[in-house]
Tab-separated table of C-alpha atoms in Angstrom:
chain	number	residue	atom	x	y	z
A	19	MET	CA	-4.192	25.884	5.118
A	20	SER	CA	-6.354	25.351	2.020
A	21	ILE	CA	-5.321	23.247	-0.980
A	22	GLN	CA	-5.197	26.377	-3.115
A	23	ASN	CA	-2.853	28.129	-0.683
A	24	LEU	CA	-0.586	25.092	-0.578
A	25	ARG	CA	-0.467	24.939	-4.383
A	26	GLU	CA	0.382	28.607	-4.652
A	27	GLN	CA	3.096	28.193	-2.031
A	28	ARG	CA	4.547	25.244	-3.937
A	29	ALA	CA	4.458	27.105	-7.242
A	30	ALA	CA	6.335	30.069	-5.778
A	31	LYS	CA	9.023	27.812	-4.295
A	32	ALA	CA	9.400	25.783	-7.520
A	33	LYS	CA	9.723	28.931	-9.588
A	34	SER	CA	12.456	30.285	-7.331
A	35	LEU	CA	14.389	26.989	-7.574
A	36	SER	CA	14.047	27.040	-11.353
A	37	GLU	CA	15.618	30.478	-11.427
A	38	ILE	CA	18.479	29.339	-9.180
A	39	VAL	CA	19.255	26.239	-11.281
A	40	SER	CA	19.059	28.217	-14.533
A	41	LYS	CA	21.427	31.024	-13.583
A	42	ALA	CA	24.765	31.160	-15.363
A	43	ASP	CA	26.971	31.561	-12.279
A	44	TRP	CA	25.938	28.425	-10.405
A	45	LYS	CA	28.040	28.027	-7.259
A	46	PRO	CA	27.698	24.506	-5.812
A	47	GLU	CA	28.890	25.473	-2.352
A	48	VAL	CA	26.300	28.265	-2.117
A	49	ASP	CA	23.439	27.264	-4.412
A	50	GLN	CA	23.280	23.504	-3.793
A	51	PRO	CA	22.225	23.844	-0.122
A	52	ILE	CA	19.535	26.333	-1.182
A	53	TYR	CA	18.303	23.927	-3.867
A	54	ASP	CA	18.298	20.967	-1.467
A	55	ALA	CA	16.436	22.932	1.198
A	56	GLY	CA	13.936	24.145	-1.393
A	57	MET	CA	13.306	20.600	-2.674
A	58	LEU	CA	12.718	19.448	0.898
A	59	GLU	CA	10.152	22.228	1.302
A	60	ILE	CA	8.462	21.230	-1.953
A	61	ASP	CA	8.392	17.590	-0.853
A	62	ALA	CA	6.865	18.635	2.450
A	63	ILE	CA	4.214	20.727	0.691
A	64	ASP	CA	3.502	17.862	-1.728
A	65	ALA	CA	3.112	15.522	1.219
A	66	GLN	CA	0.727	17.938	2.907
A	67	ILE	CA	-1.302	18.335	-0.290
A	68	LYS	CA	-1.439	14.558	-0.626
A	69	ARG	CA	-2.566	14.161	2.976
A	70	VAL	CA	-5.378	16.652	2.514
A	71	ASN	CA	-6.424	15.064	-0.784
A	72	ASP	CA	-6.216	11.566	0.705
A	73	VAL	CA	-8.363	12.559	3.667
A	74	ASN	CA	-10.953	14.197	1.432
A	75	ALA	CA	-10.976	11.211	-0.917
A	76	LYS	CA	-11.157	8.763	1.975
A	77	VAL	CA	-14.074	10.576	3.575
A	78	ALA	CA	-15.943	10.648	0.259
A	79	GLU	CA	-15.120	7.023	-0.567
A	80	ASP	CA	-16.033	5.766	2.885
A	81	ALA	CA	-19.330	7.609	2.806
A	82	LEU	CA	-20.099	6.251	-0.637
A	83	LYS	CA	-19.027	2.718	0.207
A	84	GLU	CA	-20.834	2.665	3.537
A	85	ASN	CA	-24.063	3.861	1.941
A	86	VAL	CA	-23.790	1.119	-0.672
A	87	ILE	CA	-23.001	-1.525	1.938
A	88	VAL	CA	-25.770	-0.462	4.289
A	89	ALA	CA	-28.284	-0.348	1.452
A	90	ALA	CA	-27.194	-3.740	0.146
A	91	GLU	CA	-27.283	-5.337	3.602
A	92	ARG	CA	-30.675	-3.824	4.389
A	93	ILE	CA	-32.189	-4.963	1.105
A	94	GLY	CA	-30.583	-8.371	1.432
A	95	LYS	CA	-32.012	-8.824	4.928
A	96	ASP	CA	-35.431	-7.309	4.304
A	97	LYS	CA	-36.004	-9.083	1.013
A	98	LYS	CA	-33.951	-12.177	1.801
A	99	SER	CA	-31.861	-11.531	-1.304
A	100	ARG	CA	-28.635	-13.479	-1.452
A	101	ASP	CA	-27.501	-11.324	-4.375
A	102	ASN	CA	-27.535	-8.219	-2.228
A	103	GLU	CA	-25.928	-10.010	0.700
A	104	LEU	CA	-23.037	-11.145	-1.505
A	105	TYR	CA	-22.678	-7.701	-3.060
A	106	ALA	CA	-22.433	-6.137	0.402
A	107	LYS	CA	-20.001	-8.842	1.471
A	108	TRP	CA	-17.807	-8.168	-1.554
A	109	LEU	CA	-17.900	-4.409	-1.066
A	110	ARG	CA	-16.909	-4.765	2.571
A	111	GLY	CA	-14.138	-7.356	2.211
A	112	GLY	CA	-13.269	-7.693	-1.475
A	113	ASP	CA	-12.577	-10.984	-3.261
A	114	ASN	CA	-11.008	-12.514	-0.149
A	115	ALA	CA	-14.331	-12.215	1.680
A	116	ILE	CA	-16.064	-14.483	-0.841
A	117	ASN	CA	-15.813	-18.209	-0.092
A	118	SER	CA	-15.922	-21.076	-2.594
A	119	GLU	CA	-19.681	-21.569	-2.199
A	120	ASP	CA	-20.245	-17.862	-2.829
A	121	TRP	CA	-18.023	-17.949	-5.929
A	122	SER	CA	-19.976	-20.913	-7.290
A	123	TYR	CA	-23.190	-18.960	-6.886
A	124	ILE	CA	-21.659	-15.866	-8.503
A	125	ARG	CA	-20.407	-17.857	-11.494
A	126	ASN	CA	-23.903	-19.239	-11.991
A	127	THR	CA	-25.299	-15.747	-11.633
A	128	MET	CA	-22.999	-14.346	-14.301
A	129	SER	CA	-23.372	-17.241	-16.726
A	130	THR	CA	-23.146	-16.143	-20.343
A	131	THR	CA	-24.327	-19.421	-21.820
A	132	THR	CA	-27.872	-18.198	-22.436
A	133	THR	CA	-28.161	-17.340	-26.118
A	134	THR	CA	-31.015	-14.896	-25.586
A	135	GLU	CA	-28.984	-12.473	-23.495
A	136	GLY	CA	-29.163	-8.881	-24.583
A	137	GLY	CA	-28.422	-5.406	-23.416
A	138	TYR	CA	-28.379	-1.782	-24.346
A	139	THR	CA	-25.694	0.848	-24.355
A	140	VAL	CA	-25.542	3.850	-22.116
A	141	GLN	CA	-25.971	7.165	-23.927
A	142	SER	CA	-22.985	8.681	-25.759
A	143	ASN	CA	-22.335	11.432	-23.225
A	144	VAL	CA	-21.402	8.698	-20.721
A	145	ALA	CA	-19.037	7.190	-23.283
A	146	ALA	CA	-17.376	10.579	-23.729
A	147	THR	CA	-16.989	10.885	-19.976
A	148	LEU	CA	-15.309	7.477	-19.867
A	149	ILE	CA	-12.836	8.519	-22.568
A	150	ASP	CA	-11.919	11.605	-20.515
A	151	ALA	CA	-11.443	9.415	-17.441
A	152	LEU	CA	-8.989	7.172	-19.311
A	153	LYS	CA	-6.544	10.087	-19.549
A	154	GLU	CA	-6.010	9.881	-15.802
A	155	TYR	CA	-4.310	6.496	-16.016
A	156	GLY	CA	-0.667	6.237	-16.960
A	157	GLY	CA	0.153	9.190	-19.170
A	158	MET	CA	0.061	7.564	-22.605
A	159	ARG	CA	-3.159	9.264	-23.686
A	160	ALA	CA	-1.802	12.604	-22.502
A	161	THR	CA	1.254	12.449	-24.781
A	162	SER	CA	0.132	10.379	-27.784
A	163	THR	CA	-1.706	11.375	-30.938
A	164	ILE	CA	-5.317	10.141	-30.745
A	165	LEU	CA	-7.212	8.982	-33.824
A	166	GLN	CA	-10.869	8.030	-33.881
A	167	THR	CA	-12.250	5.879	-36.658
A	168	ALA	CA	-15.828	4.882	-37.340
A	169	GLN	CA	-14.843	1.270	-37.921
A	170	GLY	CA	-12.221	-1.107	-36.604
A	171	ASN	CA	-11.044	-2.675	-39.850
A	172	PRO	CA	-7.271	-3.272	-40.281
A	173	LEU	CA	-5.413	-0.070	-41.064
A	174	SER	CA	-1.916	0.358	-42.450
A	175	PHE	CA	-0.527	3.801	-41.748
A	176	PRO	CA	1.985	5.178	-44.284
A	177	THR	CA	5.376	6.271	-42.952
A	178	SER	CA	8.398	7.978	-44.443
A	179	ASP	CA	11.736	8.880	-42.850
A	180	GLY	CA	13.317	11.809	-44.671
A	181	THR	CA	16.012	12.676	-42.120
A	182	SER	CA	18.773	11.322	-44.396
A	183	GLU	CA	17.498	12.910	-47.604
A	184	VAL	CA	19.344	15.964	-48.991
A	185	GLY	CA	19.126	18.131	-52.058
A	186	GLU	CA	22.008	18.893	-54.414
A	187	TRP	CA	24.068	21.665	-55.947
A	188	ILE	CA	23.827	21.605	-59.689
A	189	ALA	CA	25.454	23.450	-62.594
A	190	GLN	CA	23.644	25.275	-65.366
A	191	ASN	CA	21.887	23.204	-68.018
A	192	VAL	CA	22.353	19.969	-66.052
A	193	THR	CA	19.431	17.662	-65.342
A	194	ALA	CA	18.497	17.298	-61.706
A	195	THR	CA	19.036	13.916	-60.092
A	196	GLY	CA	16.012	11.821	-59.259
A	197	ALA	CA	15.509	10.813	-55.619
A	198	ASP	CA	12.041	9.618	-54.761
A	199	PRO	CA	11.270	9.411	-51.043
A	200	SER	CA	10.907	5.947	-49.599
A	201	PHE	CA	7.690	4.937	-47.928
A	202	GLY	CA	6.722	2.196	-45.560
A	203	THR	CA	3.656	1.136	-43.658
A	204	VAL	CA	2.951	0.500	-39.995
A	205	ALA	CA	-0.121	-1.406	-38.826
A	206	LEU	CA	-2.479	0.576	-36.614
A	207	ASN	CA	-5.065	-2.040	-35.818
A	208	VAL	CA	-7.542	-2.121	-32.954
A	209	PHE	CA	-8.107	-4.779	-30.335
A	210	LYS	CA	-10.934	-5.429	-27.908
A	211	ALA	CA	-10.592	-4.640	-24.213
A	212	SER	CA	-13.120	-5.528	-21.538
A	213	SER	CA	-13.718	-4.001	-18.131
A	214	LYS	CA	-15.076	-7.344	-16.843
A	215	ILE	CA	-18.694	-7.616	-15.737
A	216	VAL	CA	-20.278	-6.105	-12.648
A	217	ALA	CA	-23.747	-7.406	-11.722
A	218	VAL	CA	-25.904	-5.298	-9.387
A	219	PRO	CA	-29.351	-6.280	-8.008
A	220	TYR	CA	-31.941	-3.801	-9.207
A	221	GLU	CA	-33.308	-3.385	-5.683
A	222	LEU	CA	-30.004	-1.817	-4.761
A	223	LEU	CA	-30.134	0.456	-7.769
A	224	GLN	CA	-33.655	1.546	-6.903
A	225	ASP	CA	-33.386	1.886	-3.140
A	226	SER	CA	-29.887	3.238	-2.609
A	227	THR	CA	-29.561	6.932	-1.792
A	228	ILE	CA	-26.484	7.252	-4.015
A	229	ASP	CA	-25.916	6.876	-7.755
A	230	ILE	CA	-24.793	3.251	-7.939
A	231	GLU	CA	-24.569	3.339	-11.719
A	232	ALA	CA	-22.141	6.250	-11.587
A	233	PHE	CA	-20.134	4.347	-8.981
A	234	VAL	CA	-19.945	1.261	-11.210
A	235	ALA	CA	-19.179	3.314	-14.341
A	236	GLY	CA	-16.234	4.897	-12.542
A	237	ARG	CA	-14.868	1.475	-11.657
A	238	LEU	CA	-15.235	0.255	-15.231
A	239	ALA	CA	-13.411	3.323	-16.530
A	240	ALA	CA	-10.557	2.702	-14.090
A	241	ARG	CA	-10.243	-0.911	-15.227
A	242	LEU	CA	-10.164	0.054	-18.906
A	243	GLY	CA	-7.766	2.906	-18.220
A	244	ARG	CA	-5.249	0.656	-16.513
A	245	ILE	CA	-5.332	-2.202	-19.005
A	246	THR	CA	-5.132	0.045	-22.075
A	247	ASN	CA	-2.288	2.166	-20.676
A	248	THR	CA	-0.329	-1.031	-20.054
A	249	GLY	CA	-0.985	-2.059	-23.641
A	250	TYR	CA	0.065	1.311	-25.049
A	251	THR	CA	3.263	1.133	-22.990
A	252	VAL	CA	4.510	-2.463	-23.111
A	253	GLY	CA	1.925	-4.307	-25.235
A	254	THR	CA	3.211	-7.094	-27.464
A	255	GLY	CA	1.239	-6.161	-30.580
A	256	SER	CA	-0.372	-9.604	-30.616
A	257	GLY	CA	-3.995	-9.361	-29.476
A	258	GLN	CA	-3.173	-6.019	-27.890
A	259	PRO	CA	-1.548	-2.698	-28.869
A	260	ASN	CA	2.114	-2.541	-29.803
A	261	GLY	CA	3.529	-0.618	-26.851
A	262	ILE	CA	5.846	2.341	-27.199
A	263	VAL	CA	8.567	0.523	-25.245
A	264	THR	CA	8.117	-2.562	-27.420
A	265	ALA	CA	8.285	-0.591	-30.670
A	266	ALA	CA	11.047	1.906	-29.864
A	267	SER	CA	14.703	1.150	-30.458
A	268	THR	CA	17.469	1.499	-27.903
A	269	GLY	CA	19.257	4.836	-27.775
A	270	VAL	CA	21.655	4.074	-24.933
A	271	THR	CA	22.618	0.846	-23.218
A	272	ALA	CA	24.559	1.539	-20.060
A	273	ALA	CA	27.943	-0.132	-19.821
A	274	ASN	CA	28.108	-2.815	-17.175
A	275	SER	CA	28.642	-0.985	-13.947
A	276	SER	CA	26.955	-1.182	-10.579
A	277	SER	CA	26.366	2.585	-10.793
A	278	GLN	CA	23.840	2.149	-13.628
A	279	VAL	CA	22.014	-1.064	-12.753
A	280	THR	CA	19.457	0.798	-10.665
A	281	ALA	CA	20.461	4.347	-11.616
A	282	ILE	CA	21.510	6.529	-14.529
A	283	THR	CA	24.410	8.921	-14.959
A	284	TYR	CA	24.520	12.432	-16.360
A	285	ASP	CA	26.510	11.189	-19.354
A	286	SER	CA	23.894	8.557	-20.177
A	287	ILE	CA	21.107	11.136	-20.029
A	288	ILE	CA	22.990	13.367	-22.460
A	289	ASP	CA	23.712	10.393	-24.725
A	290	LEU	CA	20.013	9.451	-24.680
A	291	ILE	CA	18.947	12.971	-25.626
A	292	HIS	CA	21.384	13.046	-28.524
A	293	SER	CA	20.378	9.594	-29.726
A	294	VAL	CA	17.233	11.301	-31.031
A	295	ASP	CA	17.692	13.291	-34.229
A	296	PRO	CA	17.777	17.094	-33.732
A	297	ALA	CA	14.825	17.403	-36.106
A	298	TYR	CA	12.670	15.747	-33.433
A	299	ARG	CA	14.331	17.466	-30.476
A	300	ALA	CA	13.455	20.828	-31.978
A	301	ARG	CA	9.767	19.979	-31.713
A	302	ARG	CA	8.249	18.460	-28.599
A	303	CYS	CA	10.454	15.818	-27.022
A	304	THR	CA	9.562	14.480	-23.587
A	305	PHE	CA	10.928	12.044	-21.022
A	306	MET	CA	8.651	9.267	-19.788
A	307	MET	CA	9.491	7.038	-16.839
A	308	ASN	CA	8.232	5.345	-13.706
A	309	ASP	CA	7.844	7.526	-10.627
A	310	ALA	CA	10.572	5.457	-8.927
A	311	SER	CA	12.917	6.523	-11.724
A	312	VAL	CA	11.987	10.177	-11.209
A	313	LYS	CA	13.218	9.748	-7.643
A	314	VAL	CA	16.565	8.542	-9.027
A	315	ILE	CA	16.729	11.350	-11.599
A	316	ARG	CA	16.268	13.982	-8.909
A	317	LYS	CA	19.665	13.045	-7.477
A	318	VAL	CA	21.626	13.309	-10.750
A	319	LYS	CA	23.886	16.370	-11.242
A	320	ASP	CA	25.844	17.733	-14.177
A	321	GLY	CA	29.586	18.416	-14.333
A	322	GLN	CA	29.131	21.618	-12.313
A	323	SER	CA	27.218	19.769	-9.600
A	324	ARG	CA	24.059	21.458	-10.833
A	325	PRO	CA	20.871	19.369	-10.440
A	326	LEU	CA	19.406	18.255	-13.764
A	327	PHE	CA	15.904	18.001	-12.325
A	328	VAL	CA	13.926	21.231	-12.137
A	329	PRO	CA	10.619	21.056	-10.245
A	330	GLY	CA	7.568	22.150	-12.161
A	331	TYR	CA	5.041	24.724	-11.084
A	332	GLU	CA	1.722	23.408	-9.886
A	333	VAL	CA	-0.669	22.775	-12.764
A	334	GLY	CA	-3.393	25.399	-12.837
A	335	VAL	CA	-1.237	28.109	-11.306
A	336	PRO	CA	-0.383	31.040	-13.625
A	337	GLY	CA	2.991	30.447	-15.240
A	338	GLY	CA	2.809	26.752	-14.396
A	339	ALA	CA	5.103	24.218	-16.046
A	340	PRO	CA	5.863	20.477	-15.719
A	341	ASP	CA	8.905	18.983	-14.017
A	342	THR	CA	11.827	19.041	-16.441
A	343	LEU	CA	15.057	17.139	-17.007
A	344	CYS	CA	17.701	18.995	-19.009
A	345	GLY	CA	14.926	21.320	-20.148
A	346	TYR	CA	12.588	18.550	-21.378
A	347	PRO	CA	9.274	17.765	-19.640
A	348	ILE	CA	8.895	14.591	-17.571
A	349	VAL	CA	5.775	12.441	-17.795
A	350	VAL	CA	5.216	9.739	-15.180
A	351	ASN	CA	3.994	6.385	-16.468
A	352	GLN	CA	3.909	3.579	-13.913
A	353	ASP	CA	3.852	0.953	-16.658
A	354	VAL	CA	7.405	1.845	-17.697
A	355	ALA	CA	9.858	-0.481	-15.952
A	356	VAL	CA	11.614	0.661	-12.792
A	357	MET	CA	15.383	0.862	-12.995
A	358	ALA	CA	16.855	-2.637	-12.693
A	359	ALA	CA	19.309	-4.872	-14.511
A	360	SER	CA	18.745	-4.579	-18.292
A	361	ALA	CA	15.461	-2.701	-17.748
A	362	LYS	CA	14.135	-0.365	-20.436
A	363	SER	CA	13.501	2.304	-17.843
A	364	VAL	CA	13.551	5.682	-19.607
A	365	VAL	CA	11.712	6.697	-22.769
A	366	PHE	CA	12.703	9.885	-24.584
A	367	GLY	CA	11.629	11.523	-27.800
A	368	ASP	CA	8.660	12.874	-29.681
A	369	LEU	CA	6.012	10.862	-27.832
A	370	ALA	CA	3.296	12.231	-30.110
A	371	SER	CA	4.715	9.893	-32.753
A	372	TYR	CA	2.917	7.137	-30.866
A	373	TYR	CA	-0.612	6.941	-32.262
A	374	ILE	CA	-3.582	5.620	-30.336
A	375	ARG	CA	-6.530	4.572	-32.468
A	376	ASP	CA	-10.015	4.293	-30.977
A	377	ALA	CA	-12.666	2.547	-33.054
A	378	MET	CA	-15.915	4.368	-32.397
A	379	GLU	CA	-16.537	5.077	-28.697
A	380	VAL	CA	-16.174	3.280	-25.412
A	381	THR	CA	-19.367	1.274	-25.089
A	382	LEU	CA	-20.855	0.792	-21.656
A	383	PHE	CA	-23.500	-1.934	-21.672
A	384	ARG	CA	-26.258	-2.142	-19.106
A	385	PHE	CA	-27.894	-5.580	-19.276
A	386	THR	CA	-31.484	-5.805	-18.076
A	387	ASP	CA	-32.875	-8.904	-19.721
A	388	SER	CA	-32.351	-12.629	-20.122
A	389	ALA	CA	-30.152	-14.184	-17.430
A	390	TYR	CA	-29.860	-10.927	-15.504
A	391	THR	CA	-33.605	-10.280	-15.440
A	392	LYS	CA	-34.286	-13.791	-14.195
A	393	LEU	CA	-32.108	-13.042	-11.193
A	394	GLY	CA	-33.370	-9.504	-10.691
A	395	GLN	CA	-30.052	-7.946	-11.623
A	396	VAL	CA	-28.571	-5.307	-13.836
A	397	GLY	CA	-25.244	-6.140	-15.456
A	398	PHE	CA	-22.625	-3.548	-16.352
A	399	LEU	CA	-19.817	-4.125	-18.826
A	400	GLY	CA	-17.498	-1.762	-20.631
A	401	TRP	CA	-16.095	-2.633	-24.058
A	402	MET	CA	-13.436	-0.705	-25.898
A	403	ARG	CA	-11.825	-1.226	-29.283
A	404	THR	CA	-8.473	0.466	-29.346
A	405	GLY	CA	-4.930	0.006	-30.561
A	406	GLY	CA	-1.641	1.808	-30.676
A	407	ASN	CA	1.719	1.802	-32.411
A	408	LEU	CA	4.816	3.936	-32.773
A	409	LEU	CA	4.542	5.183	-36.341
A	410	ASP	CA	8.011	6.727	-36.471
A	411	THR	CA	10.520	4.573	-34.617
A	412	ALA	CA	13.282	7.132	-35.160
A	413	ALA	CA	11.381	9.645	-33.027
A	414	VAL	CA	11.637	7.748	-29.719
A	415	LYS	CA	14.614	6.077	-28.041
A	416	LEU	CA	15.104	4.037	-24.882
A	417	PHE	CA	17.630	3.945	-22.077
A	418	VAL	CA	18.517	0.419	-20.987
A	419	ASN	CA	20.122	-0.074	-17.581
A	420	ALA	CA	23.361	-1.997	-17.208
A	421	ALA	CA	23.030	-5.754	-17.003
A	422	SER	CA	25.402	-5.931	-14.053
């Protein structure tokens, strides 16, 4: 069965379960078995989709990797190039395949002590592609508000919380009361992130039958995507973004009970939702959590034994929708803590109140002179100046698991 057929089958099943869970006359003894059976079918379809995708990805990756390895080994042997031999060795076995003598040679190869080193940036369309690729890692860029600035100078963003401000009733010929809104500022500074350097012999770039530069660029994007998503999520704010979990305040702390050390109850979910002001809930509130926590959430039921989790329709299918919890979308972010003692494991609120600031564009450098040229190499390095902060701390709240 094709991927498309599997997705359509999943969407149809998810939609039917959504209708069952949403009906007014939920009967646990009748509807719960149908829901459970339907979720098992969805899990089975998801597993089949994953298997097909994994096989396709594995075939493509193996073909790509093998071509690179074969080309590197051939060039290394034919031209007696240790650089290519080490590159092939690393591609085949990773860091563990490189011995201490090899590492010493690599460190010398990648020395940055030469003051005459230089480089040039890859064209802007590649930078734009890298930015798009960053959205695939973690979920923060998919839910946050993105700002782009031409420079990276310190920036204080004005804030104002008007949720407690009210007007007044006033009699005729009476002067209105003054009540100026209060303002504050939140820093939205940028920090520098590096993909780490990849050095590739130019023989490999010239002789390989595949696009090595595209291969390397993809790896650099993945590295930047992972490190920045971690910063946006749990960054300390010192030398890195101020993460949403770091900046948000606690909405619910579970009472000490073994039932909520590695889990969450229906009551706590409701309390978390209502810890966020209705003014925000009326807009675009979303849950964010680790995938392991989604697994826990799927087992939680309300007072009528009705599941709180409603499976979403497959993205791209007409009428599609995300997974929801109590009617609010769920976003998976693996940098949010898994449920454990005192863990800040569930984020809820208007996640667009978290602002990500990018200074200029991702810059991918391709070094072809100085130390690299002497060794017949091309160096690749991705730089990114970015930052993030929760500009309205009232908009997002956290669930904290019980300590014991």
